[in-house]
Structures are given as structure tokens and as C-alpha cells.
PDB file of C-alpha atoms in Angstrom:
ATOM      1  CA  UNK A 190      74.509 255.832 193.610  1.00  0.00           C
ATOM      2  CA  UNK A 191      74.970 252.998 196.259  1.00  0.00           C
ATOM      3  CA  UNK A 192      72.642 250.153 196.095  1.00  0.00           C
ATOM      4  CA  UNK A 193      70.907 251.042 199.498  1.00  0.00           C
ATOM      5  CA  UNK A 194      70.121 254.542 198.159  1.00  0.00           C
ATOM      6  CA  UNK A 195      68.845 253.438 195.059  1.00  0.00           C
ATOM      7  CA  UNK A 196      66.398 250.905 196.835  1.00  0.00           C
ATOM      8  CA  UNK A 197      65.307 253.599 199.201  1.00  0.00           C
ATOM      9  CA  UNK A 198      64.899 255.768 196.080  1.00  0.00           C
ATOM     10  CA  UNK A 199      62.526 253.232 194.453  1.00  0.00           C
ATOM     11  CA  UNK A 200      60.378 253.019 197.757  1.00  0.00           C
ATOM     12  CA  UNK A 201      60.084 256.737 198.135  1.00  0.00           C
ATOM     13  CA  UNK A 202      59.082 257.221 194.655  1.00  0.00           C
ATOM     14  CA  UNK A 203      56.525 254.160 194.722  1.00  0.00           C
ATOM     15  CA  UNK A 204      54.786 255.792 197.871  1.00  0.00           C
ATOM     16  CA  UNK A 205      55.005 259.436 196.221  1.00  0.00           C
ATOM     17  CA  UNK A 206      53.888 258.475 192.881  1.00  0.00           C
ATOM     18  CA  UNK A 207      50.865 256.256 194.202  1.00  0.00           C
ATOM     19  CA  UNK A 208      49.776 259.206 196.402  1.00  0.00           C
ATOM     20  CA  UNK A 209      49.988 261.626 193.373  1.00  0.00           C
ATOM     21  CA  UNK A 210      47.849 259.271 191.520  1.00  0.00           C
ATOM     22  CA  UNK A 211      45.377 259.250 194.252  1.00  0.00           C
ATOM     23  CA  UNK A 212      45.446 255.745 195.237  1.00  0.00           C
ATOM     24  CA  UNK A 213      45.801 254.058 198.663  1.00  0.00           C
ATOM     25  CA  UNK A 214      47.784 250.704 198.949  1.00  0.00           C
ATOM     26  CA  UNK A 215      44.543 248.709 198.558  1.00  0.00           C
ATOM     27  CA  UNK A 216      43.590 250.507 195.427  1.00  0.00           C
ATOM     28  CA  UNK A 217      46.969 250.306 193.853  1.00  0.00           C
ATOM     29  CA  UNK A 218      47.167 246.599 194.900  1.00  0.00           C
ATOM     30  CA  UNK A 219      44.014 245.925 192.948  1.00  0.00           C
ATOM     31  CA  UNK A 220      45.183 247.801 189.759  1.00  0.00           C
ATOM     32  CA  UNK A 221      48.507 245.846 189.857  1.00  0.00           C
ATOM     33  CA  UNK A 222      47.124 242.458 191.118  1.00  0.00           C
ATOM     34  CA  UNK A 223      48.942 242.479 194.404  1.00  0.00           C
ATOM     35  CA  UNK A 224      47.541 242.369 197.778  1.00  0.00           C
ATOM     36  CA  UNK A 225      47.570 245.514 199.944  1.00  0.00           C
ATOM     37  CA  UNK A 226      49.877 243.760 202.311  1.00  0.00           C
ATOM     38  CA  UNK A 227      52.421 243.019 199.528  1.00  0.00           C
ATOM     39  CA  UNK A 228      52.134 246.811 198.437  1.00  0.00           C
ATOM     40  CA  UNK A 229      52.971 247.836 202.047  1.00  0.00           C
ATOM     41  CA  UNK A 230      55.599 245.313 202.337  1.00  0.00           C
ATOM     42  CA  UNK A 231      57.397 246.599 199.281  1.00  0.00           C
ATOM     43  CA  UNK A 232      56.961 250.425 200.354  1.00  0.00           C
ATOM     44  CA  UNK A 233      58.313 249.694 203.822  1.00  0.00           C
ATOM     45  CA  UNK A 234      61.168 247.577 202.553  1.00  0.00           C
ATOM     46  CA  UNK A 235      60.136 244.152 204.152  1.00  0.00           C
ATOM     47  CA  UNK A 236      59.664 242.762 200.458  1.00  0.00           C
ATOM     48  CA  UNK A 237      62.223 243.649 197.734  1.00  0.00           C
ATOM     49  CA  UNK A 238      60.869 245.072 194.351  1.00  0.00           C
ATOM     50  CA  UNK A 239      61.048 242.592 191.697  1.00  0.00           C
ATOM     51  CA  UNK A 240      60.810 243.349 187.863  1.00  0.00           C
ATOM     52  CA  UNK A 241      57.162 242.365 187.377  1.00  0.00           C
ATOM     53  CA  UNK A 242      56.361 244.688 190.383  1.00  0.00           C
ATOM     54  CA  UNK A 243      58.310 247.611 188.686  1.00  0.00           C
ATOM     55  CA  UNK A 244      56.865 246.977 185.392  1.00  0.00           C
ATOM     56  CA  UNK A 245      53.371 247.059 186.864  1.00  0.00           C
ATOM     57  CA  UNK A 246      54.019 250.221 188.810  1.00  0.00           C
ATOM     58  CA  UNK A 247      55.404 251.893 185.572  1.00  0.00           C
ATOM     59  CA  UNK A 248      52.301 250.830 183.712  1.00  0.00           C
ATOM     60  CA  UNK A 249      49.651 251.801 186.258  1.00  0.00           C
ATOM     61  CA  UNK A 250      51.412 254.933 187.405  1.00  0.00           C
ATOM     62  CA  UNK A 251      52.451 255.937 183.952  1.00  0.00           C
ATOM     63  CA  UNK A 252      56.116 256.865 184.886  1.00  0.00           C
ATOM     64  CA  UNK A 253      57.675 255.900 181.480  1.00  0.00           C
ATOM     65  CA  UNK A 254      59.789 252.931 182.767  1.00  0.00           C
ATOM     66  CA  UNK A 255      61.069 255.003 185.827  1.00  0.00           C
ATOM     67  CA  UNK A 256      60.816 252.096 188.281  1.00  0.00           C
ATOM     68  CA  UNK A 257      62.223 249.394 185.817  1.00  0.00           C
ATOM     69  CA  UNK A 258      65.142 251.639 185.227  1.00  0.00           C
ATOM     70  CA  UNK A 259      65.826 252.291 188.770  1.00  0.00           C
ATOM     71  CA  UNK A 260      65.555 248.504 189.616  1.00  0.00           C
ATOM     72  CA  UNK A 261      68.198 247.651 186.922  1.00  0.00           C
ATOM     73  CA  UNK A 262      70.437 250.230 188.563  1.00  0.00           C
ATOM     74  CA  UNK A 263      69.908 248.730 191.962  1.00  0.00           C
ATOM     75  CA  UNK A 264      70.411 245.152 190.692  1.00  0.00           C
ATOM     76  CA  UNK A 265      73.661 245.989 189.203  1.00  0.00           C
ATOM     77  CA  UNK A 266      74.827 247.612 192.318  1.00  0.00           C
ATOM     78  CA  UNK A 267      73.709 244.513 194.235  1.00  0.00           C
ATOM     79  CA  UNK A 268      76.170 242.261 192.290  1.00  0.00           C
ATOM     80  CA  UNK A 269      79.611 241.859 193.829  1.00  0.00           C
ATOM     81  CA  UNK A 270      82.299 243.909 192.209  1.00  0.00           C
ATOM     82  CA  UNK A 271      84.171 240.885 191.101  1.00  0.00           C
ATOM     83  CA  UNK A 272      81.230 239.561 189.094  1.00  0.00           C
ATOM     84  CA  UNK A 273      80.382 242.941 187.127  1.00  0.00           C
ATOM     85  CA  UNK A 274      83.094 242.340 184.328  1.00  0.00           C
ATOM     86  CA  UNK A 275      81.379 238.947 183.630  1.00  0.00           C
ATOM     87  CA  UNK A 276      77.866 240.273 183.837  1.00  0.00           C
ATOM     88  CA  UNK A 277      78.701 242.873 181.362  1.00  0.00           C
ATOM     89  CA  UNK A 278      80.347 240.208 179.035  1.00  0.00           C
ATOM     90  CA  UNK A 279      77.363 237.876 179.409  1.00  0.00           C
ATOM     91  CA  UNK A 280      74.884 240.563 178.289  1.00  0.00           C
ATOM     92  CA  UNK A 281      76.768 241.590 175.192  1.00  0.00           C
ATOM     93  CA  UNK A 282      77.686 237.979 174.184  1.00  0.00           C
ATOM     94  CA  UNK A 283      76.588 236.367 170.873  1.00  0.00           C
ATOM     95  CA  UNK A 284      77.480 232.853 172.252  1.00  0.00           C
ATOM     96  CA  UNK A 285      77.819 231.626 175.851  1.00  0.00           C
ATOM     97  CA  UNK A 286      79.250 228.401 177.315  1.00  0.00           C
ATOM     98  CA  UNK A 287      78.687 227.187 180.782  1.00  0.00           C
ATOM     99  CA  UNK A 288      80.081 224.139 182.725  1.00  0.00           C
ATOM    100  CA  UNK A 289      79.259 223.438 186.324  1.00  0.00           C
ATOM    101  CA  UNK A 290      80.191 220.169 188.094  1.00  0.00           C
ATOM    102  CA  UNK A 291      78.048 221.109 191.258  1.00  0.00           C
ATOM    103  CA  UNK A 292      75.265 223.338 190.281  1.00  0.00           C
ATOM    104  CA  UNK A 293      72.569 224.158 187.700  1.00  0.00           C
ATOM    105  CA  UNK A 294      74.030 227.392 185.840  1.00  0.00           C
ATOM    106  CA  UNK A 295      72.471 230.675 187.124  1.00  0.00           C
ATOM    107  CA  UNK A 296      70.746 231.441 183.739  1.00  0.00           C
ATOM    108  CA  UNK A 297      68.760 228.295 184.152  1.00  0.00           C
ATOM    109  CA  UNK A 298      67.961 228.435 187.792  1.00  0.00           C
ATOM    110  CA  UNK A 299      64.418 228.646 189.314  1.00  0.00           C
ATOM    111  CA  UNK A 300      63.710 231.329 192.056  1.00  0.00           C
ATOM    112  CA  UNK A 301      63.552 228.582 194.773  1.00  0.00           C
ATOM    113  CA  UNK A 302      66.746 226.781 193.498  1.00  0.00           C
ATOM    114  CA  UNK A 303      68.567 230.386 193.248  1.00  0.00           C
ATOM    115  CA  UNK A 304      67.386 231.187 196.847  1.00  0.00           C
ATOM    116  CA  UNK A 305      68.579 227.731 198.157  1.00  0.00           C
ATOM    117  CA  UNK A 306      72.110 228.280 196.621  1.00  0.00           C
ATOM    118  CA  UNK A 307      72.370 231.955 197.993  1.00  0.00           C
ATOM    119  CA  UNK A 308      71.321 230.760 201.399  1.00  0.00           C
ATOM    120  CA  UNK A 309      74.668 228.714 201.460  1.00  0.00           C
ATOM    121  CA  UNK A 310      76.174 231.863 203.104  1.00  0.00           C
ATOM    122  CA  UNK A 311      74.151 231.816 206.337  1.00  0.00           C
ATOM    123  CA  UNK A 312      75.621 235.174 207.280  1.00  0.00           C
ATOM    124  CA  UNK A 313      73.688 237.003 204.782  1.00  0.00           C
ATOM    125  CA  UNK A 314      70.435 238.936 205.998  1.00  0.00           C
ATOM    126  CA  UNK A 315      67.245 237.475 204.362  1.00  0.00           C
ATOM    127  CA  UNK A 316      66.501 240.934 202.837  1.00  0.00           C
ATOM    128  CA  UNK A 317      69.993 240.647 201.166  1.00  0.00           C
ATOM    129  CA  UNK A 318      69.251 237.175 199.891  1.00  0.00           C
ATOM    130  CA  UNK A 319      65.970 238.255 198.266  1.00  0.00           C
ATOM    131  CA  UNK A 320      67.647 241.151 196.474  1.00  0.00           C
ATOM    132  CA  UNK A 321      70.348 238.836 195.254  1.00  0.00           C
ATOM    133  CA  UNK A 322      67.689 236.308 194.094  1.00  0.00           C
ATOM    134  CA  UNK A 323      65.901 239.199 192.086  1.00  0.00           C
ATOM    135  CA  UNK A 324      69.286 240.221 190.593  1.00  0.00           C
ATOM    136  CA  UNK A 325      69.950 236.561 189.560  1.00  0.00           C
ATOM    137  CA  UNK A 326      66.480 236.133 187.846  1.00  0.00           C
ATOM    138  CA  UNK A 327      67.040 239.523 186.096  1.00  0.00           C
ATOM    139  CA  UNK A 328      70.216 237.980 184.489  1.00  0.00           C
ATOM    140  CA  UNK A 329      67.766 235.589 182.534  1.00  0.00           C
ATOM    141  CA  UNK A 330      66.076 238.575 180.901  1.00  0.00           C
ATOM    142  CA  UNK A 331      68.634 237.695 178.070  1.00  0.00           C
ATOM    143  CA  UNK A 332      66.904 234.518 177.287  1.00  0.00           C
ATOM    144  CA  UNK A 333      63.774 236.818 176.197  1.00  0.00           C
ATOM    145  CA  UNK A 334      65.746 239.089 173.700  1.00  0.00           C
ATOM    146  CA  UNK A 335      64.743 239.194 170.220  1.00  0.00           C
ATOM    147  CA  UNK A 336      68.093 237.912 169.261  1.00  0.00           C
ATOM    148  CA  UNK A 337      69.316 235.901 172.312  1.00  0.00           C
ATOM    149  CA  UNK A 338      72.885 234.480 172.352  1.00  0.00           C
ATOM    150  CA  UNK A 339      73.530 230.858 171.589  1.00  0.00           C
ATOM    151  CA  UNK A 340      73.871 229.081 174.871  1.00  0.00           C
ATOM    152  CA  UNK A 341      75.551 225.731 175.334  1.00  0.00           C
ATOM    153  CA  UNK A 342      75.586 224.538 178.842  1.00  0.00           C
ATOM    154  CA  UNK A 343      77.188 221.116 180.192  1.00  0.00           C
ATOM    155  CA  UNK A 344      76.097 220.090 183.600  1.00  0.00           C
ATOM    156  CA  UNK A 345      77.310 216.892 185.643  1.00  0.00           C
ATOM    157  CA  UNK A 346      74.723 214.173 186.189  1.00  0.00           C
ATOM    158  CA  UNK A 347      75.181 214.542 189.915  1.00  0.00           C
ATOM    159  CA  UNK A 348      73.667 217.926 189.910  1.00  0.00           C
ATOM    160  CA  UNK A 349      70.478 216.562 188.587  1.00  0.00           C
ATOM    161  CA  UNK A 350      70.375 213.721 191.268  1.00  0.00           C
ATOM    162  CA  UNK A 351      70.308 215.950 194.295  1.00  0.00           C
ATOM    163  CA  UNK A 352      67.379 215.024 196.599  1.00  0.00           C
ATOM    164  CA  UNK A 353      66.187 218.288 197.755  1.00  0.00           C
ATOM    165  CA  UNK A 354      62.567 219.056 197.588  1.00  0.00           C
ATOM    166  CA  UNK A 355      63.066 221.883 195.007  1.00  0.00           C
ATOM    167  CA  UNK A 356      64.670 219.565 192.449  1.00  0.00           C
ATOM    168  CA  UNK A 357      61.389 218.353 190.548  1.00  0.00           C
ATOM    169  CA  UNK A 358      60.538 222.000 189.902  1.00  0.00           C
ATOM    170  CA  UNK A 359      63.929 222.755 188.887  1.00  0.00           C
ATOM    171  CA  UNK A 360      64.329 219.895 186.367  1.00  0.00           C
ATOM    172  CA  UNK A 361      61.034 220.757 184.924  1.00  0.00           C
ATOM    173  CA  UNK A 362      62.400 224.140 184.242  1.00  0.00           C
ATOM    174  CA  UNK A 363      65.504 222.797 182.774  1.00  0.00           C
ATOM    175  CA  UNK A 364      63.563 220.899 180.529  1.00  0.00           C
ATOM    176  CA  UNK A 365      61.569 224.062 179.262  1.00  0.00           C
ATOM    177  CA  UNK A 366      64.849 225.541 178.880  1.00  0.00           C
ATOM    178  CA  UNK A 367      66.103 222.505 176.737  1.00  0.00           C
ATOM    179  CA  UNK A 368      63.067 223.214 174.409  1.00  0.00           C
ATOM    180  CA  UNK A 369      64.260 226.631 173.301  1.00  0.00           C
ATOM    181  CA  UNK A 370      65.866 226.467 169.957  1.00  0.00           C
ATOM    182  CA  UNK A 371      69.159 228.628 171.052  1.00  0.00           C
ATOM    183  CA  UNK A 372      69.778 226.509 174.165  1.00  0.00           C
ATOM    184  CA  UNK A 373      71.857 223.297 174.144  1.00  0.00           C
ATOM    185  CA  UNK A 374      72.017 221.335 177.283  1.00  0.00           C
ATOM    186  CA  UNK A 375      74.299 218.451 177.660  1.00  0.00           C
ATOM    187  CA  UNK A 376      74.826 216.030 180.605  1.00  0.00           C
ATOM    188  CA  UNK A 377      78.187 214.426 181.630  1.00  0.00           C
ATOM    189  CA  UNK A 378      77.113 210.980 182.659  1.00  0.00           C
ATOM    190  CA  UNK A 379      78.224 209.356 185.863  1.00  0.00           C
ATOM    191  CA  UNK A 380      79.939 206.544 183.565  1.00  0.00           C
ATOM    192  CA  UNK A 381      82.348 209.160 182.263  1.00  0.00           C
ATOM    193  CA  UNK A 382      84.432 208.867 185.439  1.00  0.00           C
ATOM    194  CA  UNK A 383      87.017 211.366 186.246  1.00  0.00           C
ATOM    195  CA  UNK A 384      87.390 214.244 183.658  1.00  0.00           C
ATOM    196  CA  UNK A 385      89.120 217.625 183.596  1.00  0.00           C
ATOM    197  CA  UNK A 386      85.935 219.575 184.330  1.00  0.00           C
ATOM    198  CA  UNK A 387      85.806 218.282 187.944  1.00  0.00           C
ATOM    199  CA  UNK A 388      88.580 220.851 188.725  1.00  0.00           C
ATOM    200  CA  UNK A 389      86.064 223.591 188.649  1.00  0.00           C
ATOM    201  CA  UNK A 390      83.313 225.468 186.914  1.00  0.00           C
ATOM    202  CA  UNK A 391      84.014 227.657 184.024  1.00  0.00           C
ATOM    203  CA  UNK A 392      82.118 230.122 181.655  1.00  0.00           C
ATOM    204  CA  UNK A 393      82.945 231.639 178.386  1.00  0.00           C
ATOM    205  CA  UNK A 394      81.545 234.350 176.366  1.00  0.00           C
ATOM    206  CA  UNK A 395      81.939 235.091 172.753  1.00  0.00           C
ATOM    207  CA  UNK A 396      81.504 238.761 171.815  1.00  0.00           C
ATOM    208  CA  UNK A 397      80.390 240.272 168.679  1.00  0.00           C
ATOM    209  CA  UNK A 398      83.875 240.895 167.483  1.00  0.00           C
ATOM    210  CA  UNK A 399      84.948 237.340 167.812  1.00  0.00           C
ATOM    211  CA  UNK A 400      86.869 237.591 171.166  1.00  0.00           C
ATOM    212  CA  UNK A 401      86.143 235.101 173.858  1.00  0.00           C
ATOM    213  CA  UNK A 402      86.117 236.032 177.605  1.00  0.00           C
ATOM    214  CA  UNK A 403      86.276 233.470 180.480  1.00  0.00           C
ATOM    215  CA  UNK A 404      85.119 233.478 183.948  1.00  0.00           C
ATOM    216  CA  UNK A 405      85.712 231.185 186.959  1.00  0.00           C
ATOM    217  CA  UNK A 406      84.280 231.175 190.316  1.00  0.00           C
ATOM    218  CA  UNK A 407      85.457 229.939 193.741  1.00  0.00           C
ATOM    219  CA  UNK A 408      84.730 229.973 197.217  1.00  0.00           C
ATOM    220  CA  UNK A 409      86.042 233.398 197.669  1.00  0.00           C
ATOM    221  CA  UNK A 410      84.453 234.907 194.611  1.00  0.00           C
ATOM    222  CA  UNK A 411      85.465 234.650 190.951  1.00  0.00           C
ATOM    223  CA  UNK A 412      87.949 236.000 188.319  1.00  0.00           C
ATOM    224  CA  UNK A 413      87.910 236.901 184.775  1.00  0.00           C
ATOM    225  CA  UNK A 414      90.127 235.480 182.132  1.00  0.00           C
ATOM    226  CA  UNK A 415      90.661 237.829 179.136  1.00  0.00           C
ATOM    227  CA  UNK A 416      94.275 237.281 178.312  1.00  0.00           C
ATOM    228  CA  UNK A 417      94.811 235.015 175.135  1.00  0.00           C
ATOM    229  CA  UNK A 418      96.734 232.257 176.719  1.00  0.00           C
ATOM    230  CA  UNK A 419      94.276 231.823 179.672  1.00  0.00           C
ATOM    231  CA  UNK A 420      91.252 232.023 177.317  1.00  0.00           C
ATOM    232  CA  UNK A 421      92.875 229.379 175.198  1.00  0.00           C
ATOM    233  CA  UNK A 422      93.227 227.113 178.178  1.00  0.00           C
ATOM    234  CA  UNK A 423      89.709 227.524 179.211  1.00  0.00           C
ATOM    235  CA  UNK A 424      88.484 226.755 175.724  1.00  0.00           C
ATOM    236  CA  UNK A 425      90.459 223.630 175.430  1.00  0.00           C
ATOM    237  CA  UNK A 426      89.084 222.550 178.828  1.00  0.00           C
ATOM    238  CA  UNK A 427      85.654 223.341 177.694  1.00  0.00           C
ATOM    239  CA  UNK A 428      86.182 221.207 174.576  1.00  0.00           C
ATOM    240  CA  UNK A 429      87.368 218.316 176.668  1.00  0.00           C
ATOM    241  CA  UNK A 430      84.153 218.620 179.008  1.00  0.00           C
ATOM    242  CA  UNK A 431      81.973 218.832 176.199  1.00  0.00           C
ATOM    243  CA  UNK A 432      83.605 215.745 174.672  1.00  0.00           C
ATOM    244  CA  UNK A 433      82.657 213.487 177.536  1.00  0.00           C
ATOM    245  CA  UNK A 434      79.064 214.845 177.683  1.00  0.00           C
ATOM    246  CA  UNK A 435      75.960 213.290 176.180  1.00  0.00           C
ATOM    247  CA  UNK A 436      74.349 214.464 172.960  1.00  0.00           C
ATOM    248  CA  UNK A 437      71.422 216.861 173.328  1.00  0.00           C
ATOM    249  CA  UNK A 438      68.884 214.260 172.838  1.00  0.00           C
ATOM    250  CA  UNK A 439      70.274 211.742 175.250  1.00  0.00           C
ATOM    251  CA  UNK A 440      70.849 214.468 177.653  1.00  0.00           C
ATOM    252  CA  UNK A 441      67.284 215.604 177.564  1.00  0.00           C
ATOM    253  CA  UNK A 442      66.103 211.926 177.920  1.00  0.00           C
ATOM    254  CA  UNK A 443      68.325 211.530 181.175  1.00  0.00           C
ATOM    255  CA  UNK A 444      66.833 214.723 182.576  1.00  0.00           C
ATOM    256  CA  UNK A 445      63.432 213.417 182.142  1.00  0.00           C
ATOM    257  CA  UNK A 446      64.240 210.016 183.595  1.00  0.00           C
ATOM    258  CA  UNK A 447      65.677 211.785 186.882  1.00  0.00           C
ATOM    259  CA  UNK A 448      62.656 214.240 186.939  1.00  0.00           C
ATOM    260  CA  UNK A 449      60.201 211.206 186.848  1.00  0.00           C
ATOM    261  CA  UNK A 450      61.958 209.713 189.825  1.00  0.00           C
ATOM    262  CA  UNK A 451      61.121 212.937 191.830  1.00  0.00           C
ATOM    263  CA  UNK A 452      57.403 212.110 191.444  1.00  0.00           C
ATOM    264  CA  UNK A 453      54.786 214.706 190.677  1.00  0.00           C
ATOM    265  CA  UNK A 454      55.455 218.229 191.745  1.00  0.00           C
TER     266      UNK A 454
END
């Protein structure tokens, strides 16, 4: 089913199931802690359905997870085709490795940061951007699994020092992520100078059978690396990048230092 069809199905079923339950938009909003105007915006398509809304609707309307399931389908369909193999690998991984010389990794992005990044493409309609933001935040559900993967992220110091207003919130969130026992965040300090990681971002996923899958993104999209030779190259480059990064405790201290320079949120 195409994403647009799935989204329309969600809106239609929300209206139908609400009506069958004998609730108008105001009553449904009070039960789900949303305003009547928000309920109307969701049902008319001017506001995308996010995961909390879908879960609240399933609970109040007793639909057995229907809306959450439909939303997952719509979000998968919203992802670009080239990203789907990596998304599948990311969800199945026991270990994840990320390096990005320019951005906070997607799994650790706040909603506002993700929205700002997705707006880099100024040809996208606002509704599509919001759908992509929802899909990106949905990826972060793996952080809430009972047995989440071990995640190691290496980030360049310059990424922390962006002066955008959203950075105080983003750095505070990054510190909360660093507090998770299975998350290891390392910062490449500016003093490291030139290093191999500056040639581009890379991601690696280790699956349950021990195999590794790599992923690289560029201006036109991204590609997966699953051939042994290419994966070996990415693993070697990862080790080089990890080697010039600060230890975990010093990395967290640097993030806190930069966060303090942004002032109170």
C-alpha cells in the first residue's frame, strides 16, 4: 500500500472509530489529552499522526493496536527506498556504530533538530517534512527495547558548537542519551586535526549472526555496504575515527562544557 493511501486510511478510520464510540472531536480530545483543534487537524490531514497520538487512540477506542500498526506501515513507506535496507539492519542489530562529522546521529536527534535538518531540502512540502520527522523519531524506539543494541557514536566537536538556537536543547538530550548504559558517545576534539573520518559519515550494524553491514550517506541519498571487502574498509576507518576520539568521560565533560556556553534553555 502506498504511503498516501495508508495515511488516508488512518485518518478515515480515526474519524469512523471515534464516531462509532459516540464521541465528537472535543470529547475525544479530552479523553486523549489533545485539544479539539488538534483532533480536527489530525483527522483532516493538516497535522500528521505521531506515535503517541496513535497509541492514545488505540487505548481510548479499544482498537487493539490498529492505529499504531497502520502508523508503522506509513512510516516505513515514508522512508526513501535507498534507506530501507539500512533501516531493517538497524532494527535487527545487536551493535550499532555511527560516525558523523557534520550532524548529530539520527537516533539521538531531538524533534526540533530533526526538523531543522530535514528542512535543508527547501523543496519539500511542510506536511512531508513533518511526516519525515515522525518517521525519524520512530527509529528511536529501538532505544526503548527491553534488550537494546549496544550503540557507540563518534561525533566531531564542530557538530556540538553550532550556534543555532536549538542546540541547547539538543546537547541536553545528547547528555541524557550518554547516561544510558548501552550508549557510548565519543567526541573527536578539534585538536585532532585532519583525520580519515572527515571524508564522510558512516554507520555499521552487527547482526545476531555476527555479520556486519555498513551504510554511507551522501548528497543524493545513500548506499549499503554488505560485501566483505567494503565492510572491512568501513570497519578499519571506524577504528581510525574511534582512535582519535576522546574517552567516554572526557567526551561527556566536553558536551557539558559546550552546553553551558549556550546558557539556560
